[in-house]
JSON list of C-alpha atoms in Angstrom, two decimals:
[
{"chain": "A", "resi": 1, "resn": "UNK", "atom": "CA", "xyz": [116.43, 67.40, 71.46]},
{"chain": "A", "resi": 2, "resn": "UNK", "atom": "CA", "xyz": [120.02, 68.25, 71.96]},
{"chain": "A", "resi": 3, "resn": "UNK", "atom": "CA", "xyz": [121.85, 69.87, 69.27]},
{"chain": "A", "resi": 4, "resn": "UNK", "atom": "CA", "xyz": [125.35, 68.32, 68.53]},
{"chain": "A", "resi": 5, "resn": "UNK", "atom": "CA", "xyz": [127.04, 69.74, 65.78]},
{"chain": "A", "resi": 6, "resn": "UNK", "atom": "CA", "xyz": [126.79, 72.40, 62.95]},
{"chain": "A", "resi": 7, "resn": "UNK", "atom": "CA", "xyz": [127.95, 72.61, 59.82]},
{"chain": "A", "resi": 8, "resn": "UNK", "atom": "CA", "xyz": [127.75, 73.69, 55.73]},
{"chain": "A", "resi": 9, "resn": "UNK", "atom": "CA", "xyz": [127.27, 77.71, 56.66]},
{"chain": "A", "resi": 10, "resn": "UNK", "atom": "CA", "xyz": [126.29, 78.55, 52.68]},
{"chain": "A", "resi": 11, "resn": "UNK", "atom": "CA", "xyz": [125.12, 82.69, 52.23]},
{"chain": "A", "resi": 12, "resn": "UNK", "atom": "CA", "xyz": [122.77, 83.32, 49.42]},
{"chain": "A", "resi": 13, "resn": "UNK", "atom": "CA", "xyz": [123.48, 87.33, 48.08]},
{"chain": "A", "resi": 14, "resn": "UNK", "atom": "CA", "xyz": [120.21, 89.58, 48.06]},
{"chain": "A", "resi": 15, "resn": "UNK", "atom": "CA", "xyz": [119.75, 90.85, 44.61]},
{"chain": "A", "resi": 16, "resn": "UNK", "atom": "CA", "xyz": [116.11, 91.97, 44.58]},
{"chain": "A", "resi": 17, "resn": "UNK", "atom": "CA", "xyz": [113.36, 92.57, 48.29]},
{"chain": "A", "resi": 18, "resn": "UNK", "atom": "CA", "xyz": [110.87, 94.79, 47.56]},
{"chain": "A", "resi": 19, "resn": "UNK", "atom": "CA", "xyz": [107.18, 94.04, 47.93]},
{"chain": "A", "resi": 20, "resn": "UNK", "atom": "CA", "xyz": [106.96, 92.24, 44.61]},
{"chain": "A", "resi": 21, "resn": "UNK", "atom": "CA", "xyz": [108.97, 89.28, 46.01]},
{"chain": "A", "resi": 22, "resn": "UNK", "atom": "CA", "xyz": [112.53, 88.56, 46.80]},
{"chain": "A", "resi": 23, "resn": "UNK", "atom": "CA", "xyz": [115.46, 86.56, 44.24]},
{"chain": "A", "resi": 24, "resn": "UNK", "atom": "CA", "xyz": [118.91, 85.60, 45.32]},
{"chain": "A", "resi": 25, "resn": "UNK", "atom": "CA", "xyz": [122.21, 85.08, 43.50]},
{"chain": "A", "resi": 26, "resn": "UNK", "atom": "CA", "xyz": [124.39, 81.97, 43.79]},
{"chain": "A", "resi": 27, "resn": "UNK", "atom": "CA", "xyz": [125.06, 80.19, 46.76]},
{"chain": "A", "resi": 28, "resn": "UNK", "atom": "CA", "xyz": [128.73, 80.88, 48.37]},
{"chain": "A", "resi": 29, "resn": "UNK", "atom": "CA", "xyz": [129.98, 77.42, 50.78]},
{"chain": "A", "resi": 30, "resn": "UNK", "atom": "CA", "xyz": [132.18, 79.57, 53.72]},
{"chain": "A", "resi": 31, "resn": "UNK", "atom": "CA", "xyz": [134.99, 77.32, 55.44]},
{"chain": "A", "resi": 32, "resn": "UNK", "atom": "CA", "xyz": [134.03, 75.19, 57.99]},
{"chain": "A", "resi": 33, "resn": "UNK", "atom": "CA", "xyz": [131.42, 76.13, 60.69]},
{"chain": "A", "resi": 34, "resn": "UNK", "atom": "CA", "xyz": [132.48, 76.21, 64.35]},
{"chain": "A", "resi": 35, "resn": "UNK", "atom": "CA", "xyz": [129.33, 78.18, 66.24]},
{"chain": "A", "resi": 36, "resn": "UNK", "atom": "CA", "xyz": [126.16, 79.59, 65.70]},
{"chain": "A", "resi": 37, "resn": "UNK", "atom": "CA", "xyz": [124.26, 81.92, 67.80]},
{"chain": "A", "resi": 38, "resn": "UNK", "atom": "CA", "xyz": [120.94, 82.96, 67.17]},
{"chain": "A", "resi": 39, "resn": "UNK", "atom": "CA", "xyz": [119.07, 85.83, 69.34]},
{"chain": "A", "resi": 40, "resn": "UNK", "atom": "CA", "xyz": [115.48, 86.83, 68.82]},
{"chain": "A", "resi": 41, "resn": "UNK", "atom": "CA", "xyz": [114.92, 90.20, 69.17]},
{"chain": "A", "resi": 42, "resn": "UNK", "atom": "CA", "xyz": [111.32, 90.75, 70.70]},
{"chain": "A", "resi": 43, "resn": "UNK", "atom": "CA", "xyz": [109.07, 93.65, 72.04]},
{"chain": "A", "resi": 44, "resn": "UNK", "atom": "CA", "xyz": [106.29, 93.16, 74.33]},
{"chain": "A", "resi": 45, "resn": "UNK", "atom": "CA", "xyz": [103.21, 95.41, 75.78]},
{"chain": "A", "resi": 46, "resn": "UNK", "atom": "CA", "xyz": [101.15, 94.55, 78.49]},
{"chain": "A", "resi": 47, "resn": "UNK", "atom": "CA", "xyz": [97.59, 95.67, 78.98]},
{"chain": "A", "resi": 48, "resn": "UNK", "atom": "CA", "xyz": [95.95, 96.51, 82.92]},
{"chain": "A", "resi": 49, "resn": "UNK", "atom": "CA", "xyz": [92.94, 96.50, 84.29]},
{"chain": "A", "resi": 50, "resn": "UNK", "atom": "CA", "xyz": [90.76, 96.24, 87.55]},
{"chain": "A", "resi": 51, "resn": "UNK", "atom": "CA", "xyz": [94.42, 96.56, 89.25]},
{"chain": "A", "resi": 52, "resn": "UNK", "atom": "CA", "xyz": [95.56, 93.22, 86.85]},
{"chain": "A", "resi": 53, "resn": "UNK", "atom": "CA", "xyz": [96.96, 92.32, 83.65]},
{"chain": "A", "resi": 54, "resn": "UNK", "atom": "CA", "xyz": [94.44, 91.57, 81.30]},
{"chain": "A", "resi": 55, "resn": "UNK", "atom": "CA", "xyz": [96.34, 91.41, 78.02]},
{"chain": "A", "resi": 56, "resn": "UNK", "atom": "CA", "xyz": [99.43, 90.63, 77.49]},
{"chain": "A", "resi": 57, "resn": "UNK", "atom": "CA", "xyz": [101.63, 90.45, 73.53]},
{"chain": "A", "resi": 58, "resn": "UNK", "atom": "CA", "xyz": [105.07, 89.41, 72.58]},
{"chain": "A", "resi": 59, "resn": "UNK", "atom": "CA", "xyz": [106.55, 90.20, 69.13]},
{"chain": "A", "resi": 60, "resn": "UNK", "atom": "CA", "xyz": [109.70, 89.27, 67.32]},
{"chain": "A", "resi": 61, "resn": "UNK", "atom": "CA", "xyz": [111.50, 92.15, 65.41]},
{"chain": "A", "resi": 62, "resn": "UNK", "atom": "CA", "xyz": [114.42, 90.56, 64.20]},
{"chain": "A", "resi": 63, "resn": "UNK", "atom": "CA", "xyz": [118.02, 88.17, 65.59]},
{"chain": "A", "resi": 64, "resn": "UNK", "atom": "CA", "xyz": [121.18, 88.84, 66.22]},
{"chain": "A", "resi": 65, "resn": "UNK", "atom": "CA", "xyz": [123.48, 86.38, 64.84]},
{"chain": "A", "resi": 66, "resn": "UNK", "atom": "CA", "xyz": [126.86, 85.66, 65.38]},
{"chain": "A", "resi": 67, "resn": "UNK", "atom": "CA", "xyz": [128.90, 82.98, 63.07]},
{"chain": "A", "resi": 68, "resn": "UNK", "atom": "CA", "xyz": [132.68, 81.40, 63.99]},
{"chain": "A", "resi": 69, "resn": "UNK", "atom": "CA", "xyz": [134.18, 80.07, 61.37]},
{"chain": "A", "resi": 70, "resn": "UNK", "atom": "CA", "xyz": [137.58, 78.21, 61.02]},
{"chain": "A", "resi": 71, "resn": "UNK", "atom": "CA", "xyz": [138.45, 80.80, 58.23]},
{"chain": "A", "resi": 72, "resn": "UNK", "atom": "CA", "xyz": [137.44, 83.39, 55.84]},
{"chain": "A", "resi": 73, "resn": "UNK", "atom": "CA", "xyz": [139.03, 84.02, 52.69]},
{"chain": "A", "resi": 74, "resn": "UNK", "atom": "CA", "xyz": [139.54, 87.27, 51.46]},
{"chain": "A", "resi": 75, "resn": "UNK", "atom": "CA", "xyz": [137.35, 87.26, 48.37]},
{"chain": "A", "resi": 76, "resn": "UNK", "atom": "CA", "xyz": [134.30, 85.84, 51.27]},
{"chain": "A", "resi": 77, "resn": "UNK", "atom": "CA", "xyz": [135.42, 88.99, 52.85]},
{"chain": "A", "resi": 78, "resn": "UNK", "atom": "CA", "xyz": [134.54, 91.40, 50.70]},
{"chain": "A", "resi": 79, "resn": "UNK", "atom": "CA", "xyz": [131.25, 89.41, 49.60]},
{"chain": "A", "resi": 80, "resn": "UNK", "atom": "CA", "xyz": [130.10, 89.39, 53.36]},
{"chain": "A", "resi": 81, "resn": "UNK", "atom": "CA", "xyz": [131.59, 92.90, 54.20]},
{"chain": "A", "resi": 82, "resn": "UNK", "atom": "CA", "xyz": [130.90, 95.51, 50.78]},
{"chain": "A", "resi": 83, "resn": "UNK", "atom": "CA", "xyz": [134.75, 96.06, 51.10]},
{"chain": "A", "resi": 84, "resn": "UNK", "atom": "CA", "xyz": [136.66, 95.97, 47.44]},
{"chain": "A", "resi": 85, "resn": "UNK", "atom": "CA", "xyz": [139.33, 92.81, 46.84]},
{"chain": "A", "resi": 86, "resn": "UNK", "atom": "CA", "xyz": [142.71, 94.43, 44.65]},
{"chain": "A", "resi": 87, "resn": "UNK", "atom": "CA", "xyz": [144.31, 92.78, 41.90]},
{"chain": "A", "resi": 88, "resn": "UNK", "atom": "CA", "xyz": [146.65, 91.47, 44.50]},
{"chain": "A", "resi": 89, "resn": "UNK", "atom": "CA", "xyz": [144.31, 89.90, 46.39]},
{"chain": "A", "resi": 90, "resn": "UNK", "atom": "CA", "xyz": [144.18, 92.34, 49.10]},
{"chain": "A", "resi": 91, "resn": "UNK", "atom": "CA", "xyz": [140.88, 93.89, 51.00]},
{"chain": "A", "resi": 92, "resn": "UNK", "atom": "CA", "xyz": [140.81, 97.44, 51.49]},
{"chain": "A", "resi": 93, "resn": "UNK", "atom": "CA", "xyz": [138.49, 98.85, 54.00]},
{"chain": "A", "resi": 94, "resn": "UNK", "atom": "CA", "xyz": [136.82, 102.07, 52.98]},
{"chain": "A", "resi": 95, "resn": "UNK", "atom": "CA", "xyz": [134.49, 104.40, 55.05]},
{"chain": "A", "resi": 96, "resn": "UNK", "atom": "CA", "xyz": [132.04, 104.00, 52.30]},
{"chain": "A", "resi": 97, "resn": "UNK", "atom": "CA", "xyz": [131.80, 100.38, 52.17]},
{"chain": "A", "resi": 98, "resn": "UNK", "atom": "CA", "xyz": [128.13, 98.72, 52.76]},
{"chain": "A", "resi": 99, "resn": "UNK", "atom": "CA", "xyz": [127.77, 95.26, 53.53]},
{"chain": "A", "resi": 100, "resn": "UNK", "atom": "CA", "xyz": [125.14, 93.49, 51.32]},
{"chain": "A", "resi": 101, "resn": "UNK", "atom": "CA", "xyz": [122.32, 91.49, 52.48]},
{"chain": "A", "resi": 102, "resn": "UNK", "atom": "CA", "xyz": [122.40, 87.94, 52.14]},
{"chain": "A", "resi": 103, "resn": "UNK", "atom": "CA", "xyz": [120.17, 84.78, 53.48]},
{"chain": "A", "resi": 104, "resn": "UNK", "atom": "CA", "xyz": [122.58, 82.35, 55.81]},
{"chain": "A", "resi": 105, "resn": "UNK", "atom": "CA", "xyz": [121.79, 78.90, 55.95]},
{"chain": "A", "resi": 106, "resn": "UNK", "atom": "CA", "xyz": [123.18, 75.87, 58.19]},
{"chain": "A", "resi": 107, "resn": "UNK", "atom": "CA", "xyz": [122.41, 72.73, 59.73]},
{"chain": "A", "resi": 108, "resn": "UNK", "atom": "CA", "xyz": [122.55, 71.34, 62.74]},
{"chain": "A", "resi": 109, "resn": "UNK", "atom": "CA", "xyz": [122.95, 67.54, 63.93]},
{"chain": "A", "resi": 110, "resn": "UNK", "atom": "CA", "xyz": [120.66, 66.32, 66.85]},
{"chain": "A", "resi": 111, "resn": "UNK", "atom": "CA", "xyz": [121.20, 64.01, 69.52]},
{"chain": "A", "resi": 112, "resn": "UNK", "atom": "CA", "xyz": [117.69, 62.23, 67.87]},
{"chain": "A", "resi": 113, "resn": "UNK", "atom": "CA", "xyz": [119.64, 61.62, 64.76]},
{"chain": "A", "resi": 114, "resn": "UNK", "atom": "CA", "xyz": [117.99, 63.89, 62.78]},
{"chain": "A", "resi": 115, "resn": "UNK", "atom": "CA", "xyz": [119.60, 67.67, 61.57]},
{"chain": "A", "resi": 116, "resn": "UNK", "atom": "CA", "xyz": [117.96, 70.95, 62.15]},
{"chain": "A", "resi": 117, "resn": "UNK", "atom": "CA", "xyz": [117.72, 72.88, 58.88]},
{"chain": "A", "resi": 118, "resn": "UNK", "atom": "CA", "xyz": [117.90, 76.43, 59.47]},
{"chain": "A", "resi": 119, "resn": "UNK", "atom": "CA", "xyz": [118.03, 79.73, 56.98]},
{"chain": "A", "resi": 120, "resn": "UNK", "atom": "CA", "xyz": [117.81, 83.39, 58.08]},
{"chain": "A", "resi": 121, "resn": "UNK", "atom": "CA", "xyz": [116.28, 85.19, 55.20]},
{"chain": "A", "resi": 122, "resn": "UNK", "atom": "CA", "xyz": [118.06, 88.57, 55.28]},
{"chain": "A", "resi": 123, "resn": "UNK", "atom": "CA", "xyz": [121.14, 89.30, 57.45]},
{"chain": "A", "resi": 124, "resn": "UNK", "atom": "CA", "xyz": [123.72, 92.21, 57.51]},
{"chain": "A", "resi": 125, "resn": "UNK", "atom": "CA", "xyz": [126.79, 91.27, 59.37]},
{"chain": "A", "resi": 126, "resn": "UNK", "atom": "CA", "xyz": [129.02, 94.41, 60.38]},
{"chain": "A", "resi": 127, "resn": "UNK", "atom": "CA", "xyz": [132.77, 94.64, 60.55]},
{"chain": "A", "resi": 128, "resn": "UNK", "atom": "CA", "xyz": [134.64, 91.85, 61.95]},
{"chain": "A", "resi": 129, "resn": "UNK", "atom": "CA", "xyz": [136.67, 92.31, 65.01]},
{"chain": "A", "resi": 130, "resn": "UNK", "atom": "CA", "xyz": [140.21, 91.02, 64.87]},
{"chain": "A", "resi": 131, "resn": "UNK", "atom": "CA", "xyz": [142.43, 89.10, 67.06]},
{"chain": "A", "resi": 132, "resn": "UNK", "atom": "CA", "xyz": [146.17, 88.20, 66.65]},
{"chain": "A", "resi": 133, "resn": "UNK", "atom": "CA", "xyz": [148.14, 86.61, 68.76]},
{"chain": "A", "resi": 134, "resn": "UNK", "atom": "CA", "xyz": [151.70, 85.60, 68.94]},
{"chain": "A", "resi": 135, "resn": "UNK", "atom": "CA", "xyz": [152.86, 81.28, 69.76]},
{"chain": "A", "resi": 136, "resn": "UNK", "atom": "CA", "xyz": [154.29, 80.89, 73.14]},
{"chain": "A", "resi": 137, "resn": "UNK", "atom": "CA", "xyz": [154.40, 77.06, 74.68]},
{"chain": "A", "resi": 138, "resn": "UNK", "atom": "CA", "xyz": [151.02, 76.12, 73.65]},
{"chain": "A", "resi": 139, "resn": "UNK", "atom": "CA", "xyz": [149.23, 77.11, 70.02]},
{"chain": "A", "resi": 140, "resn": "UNK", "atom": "CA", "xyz": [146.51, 79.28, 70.27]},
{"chain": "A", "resi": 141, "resn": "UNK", "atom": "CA", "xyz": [143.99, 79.45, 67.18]},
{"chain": "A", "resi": 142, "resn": "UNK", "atom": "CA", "xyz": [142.39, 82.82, 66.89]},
{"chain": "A", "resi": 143, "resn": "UNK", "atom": "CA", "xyz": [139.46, 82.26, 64.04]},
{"chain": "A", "resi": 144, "resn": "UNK", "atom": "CA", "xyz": [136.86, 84.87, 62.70]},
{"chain": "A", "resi": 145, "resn": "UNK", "atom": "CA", "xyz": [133.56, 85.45, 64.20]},
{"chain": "A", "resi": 146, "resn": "UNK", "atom": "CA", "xyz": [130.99, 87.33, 62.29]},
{"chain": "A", "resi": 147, "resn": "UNK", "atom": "CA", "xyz": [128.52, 89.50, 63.82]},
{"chain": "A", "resi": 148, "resn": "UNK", "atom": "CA", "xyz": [125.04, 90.42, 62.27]},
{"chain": "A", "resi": 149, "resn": "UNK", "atom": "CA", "xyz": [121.58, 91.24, 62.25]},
{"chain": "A", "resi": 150, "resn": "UNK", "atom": "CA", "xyz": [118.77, 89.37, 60.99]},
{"chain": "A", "resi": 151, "resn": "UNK", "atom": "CA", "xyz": [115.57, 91.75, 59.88]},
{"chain": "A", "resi": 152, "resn": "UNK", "atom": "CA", "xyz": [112.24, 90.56, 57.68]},
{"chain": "A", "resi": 153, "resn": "UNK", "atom": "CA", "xyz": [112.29, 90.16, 54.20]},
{"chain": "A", "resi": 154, "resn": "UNK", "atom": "CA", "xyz": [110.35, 93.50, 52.21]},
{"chain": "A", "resi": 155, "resn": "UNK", "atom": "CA", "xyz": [108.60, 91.05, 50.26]},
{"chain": "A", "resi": 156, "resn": "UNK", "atom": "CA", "xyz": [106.65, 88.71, 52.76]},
{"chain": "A", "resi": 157, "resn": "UNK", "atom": "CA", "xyz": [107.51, 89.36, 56.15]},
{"chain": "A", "resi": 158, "resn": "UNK", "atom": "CA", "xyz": [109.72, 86.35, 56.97]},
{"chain": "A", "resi": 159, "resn": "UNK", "atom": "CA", "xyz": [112.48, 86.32, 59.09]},
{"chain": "A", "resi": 160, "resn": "UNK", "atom": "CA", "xyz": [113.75, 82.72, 59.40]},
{"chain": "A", "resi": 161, "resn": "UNK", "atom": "CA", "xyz": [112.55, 78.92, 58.43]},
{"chain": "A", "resi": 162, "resn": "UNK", "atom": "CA", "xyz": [113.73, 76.11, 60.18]},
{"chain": "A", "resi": 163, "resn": "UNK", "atom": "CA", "xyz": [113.11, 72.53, 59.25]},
{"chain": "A", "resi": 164, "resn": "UNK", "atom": "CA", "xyz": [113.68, 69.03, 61.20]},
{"chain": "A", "resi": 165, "resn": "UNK", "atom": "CA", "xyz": [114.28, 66.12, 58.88]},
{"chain": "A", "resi": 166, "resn": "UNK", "atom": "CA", "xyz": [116.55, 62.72, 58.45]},
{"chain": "A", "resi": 167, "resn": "UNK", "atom": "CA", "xyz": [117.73, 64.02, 55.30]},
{"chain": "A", "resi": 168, "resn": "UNK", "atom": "CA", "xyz": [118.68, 67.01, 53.58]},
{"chain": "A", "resi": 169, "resn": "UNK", "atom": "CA", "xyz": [116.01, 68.88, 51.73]},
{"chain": "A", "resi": 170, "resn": "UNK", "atom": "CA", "xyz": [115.68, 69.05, 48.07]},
{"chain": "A", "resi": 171, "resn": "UNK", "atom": "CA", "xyz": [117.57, 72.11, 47.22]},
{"chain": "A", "resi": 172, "resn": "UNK", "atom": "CA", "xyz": [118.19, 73.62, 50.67]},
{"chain": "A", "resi": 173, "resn": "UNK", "atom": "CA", "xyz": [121.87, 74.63, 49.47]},
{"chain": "A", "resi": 174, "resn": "UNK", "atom": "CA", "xyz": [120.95, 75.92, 46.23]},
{"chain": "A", "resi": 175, "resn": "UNK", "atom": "CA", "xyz": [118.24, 78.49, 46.90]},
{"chain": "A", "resi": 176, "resn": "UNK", "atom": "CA", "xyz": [117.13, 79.90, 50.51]},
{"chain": "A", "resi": 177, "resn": "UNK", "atom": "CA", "xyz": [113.92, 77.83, 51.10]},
{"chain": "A", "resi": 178, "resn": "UNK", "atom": "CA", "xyz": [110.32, 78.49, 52.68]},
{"chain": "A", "resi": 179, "resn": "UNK", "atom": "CA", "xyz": [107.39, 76.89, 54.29]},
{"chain": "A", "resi": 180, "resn": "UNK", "atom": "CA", "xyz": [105.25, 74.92, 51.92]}
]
């Protein structure tokens, strides 16, 4: 089915992925979501013989995902980013900084009338690139796109869970969710 919409982008901080399992802090709501893009990342091998291919594997490593929003506040910044928020308010960027890891989960209406459900289980986004520019005749909105890469949880392997349904899950905004 078509997809026709896409909204409620909600990032879940990594606090613990080791082998022993994975836990998550609070869910953050970012402002309103205008894109997603989601790329698999594969590898693949092929085996030959008698002059042929006899064997052939694909395997997914990870995504690239990029996010527009309509905004990002400061304080989402430096959650999303590792930078450090001042007293003031303001974000200072610092060599050292390391964006966290966080799970990044969405939905998605379809032209069936039901919503895709998606959540990427860990994702570091990098730096955002910036674009300003001044109003002439016509208003031009210039709006934040996030950049990132999506790897497999330590714990279990996992990479991403996608659900369709006619209504929301129970819970899917309050803790990153699995297959049952």
């Amino acid at each position: 089915m078509a997809r026709i919409g896409v909204k409620n982008l909600t990032i879940f901080p990594i606090t613990k992925d080791d082998h022993e399992g994975t836990t998550y802090g609070t869910a953050v709501k970012l402002p309103p979501l205008m894109k997603v893009s989601l790329n698999a990342k594969t590898v693949e091998g092929s085996l030959y013989g008698d002059d042929r291919q006899v064997e052939g594997n694909f395997g997914i490593t990870g995504y690239d995902i990029t996010v527009d929003t309509t905004d990002l506040k400061p304080d989402q910044i430096a959650a999303l980013l590792g930078h450090k928020k001042d007293s003031n308010g303001g974000i200072t960027v610092n060599a050292d900084d390391e964006a966290p890891y966080v799970a990044v989960a969405f939905e998605s209406k379809r032209s069936d009338g039901d919503n895709q459900y998606v959540v990427l289980y860990k994702v570091k986004f990098s730096p955002l690139n910036e674009e300003f520019e001044t109003k002439g005749e016509n208003i031009t909105y210039k709006t934040p796109s996030l950049a990132g890469k999506a790897i497999a949880r330590e714990s279990d392997g996992a990479f991403k869970y996608d659900v369709v349904a006619k209504t929301l899950p129970e819970g899917w905004y309050t803790t990153p969710q699995k297959a049952v």
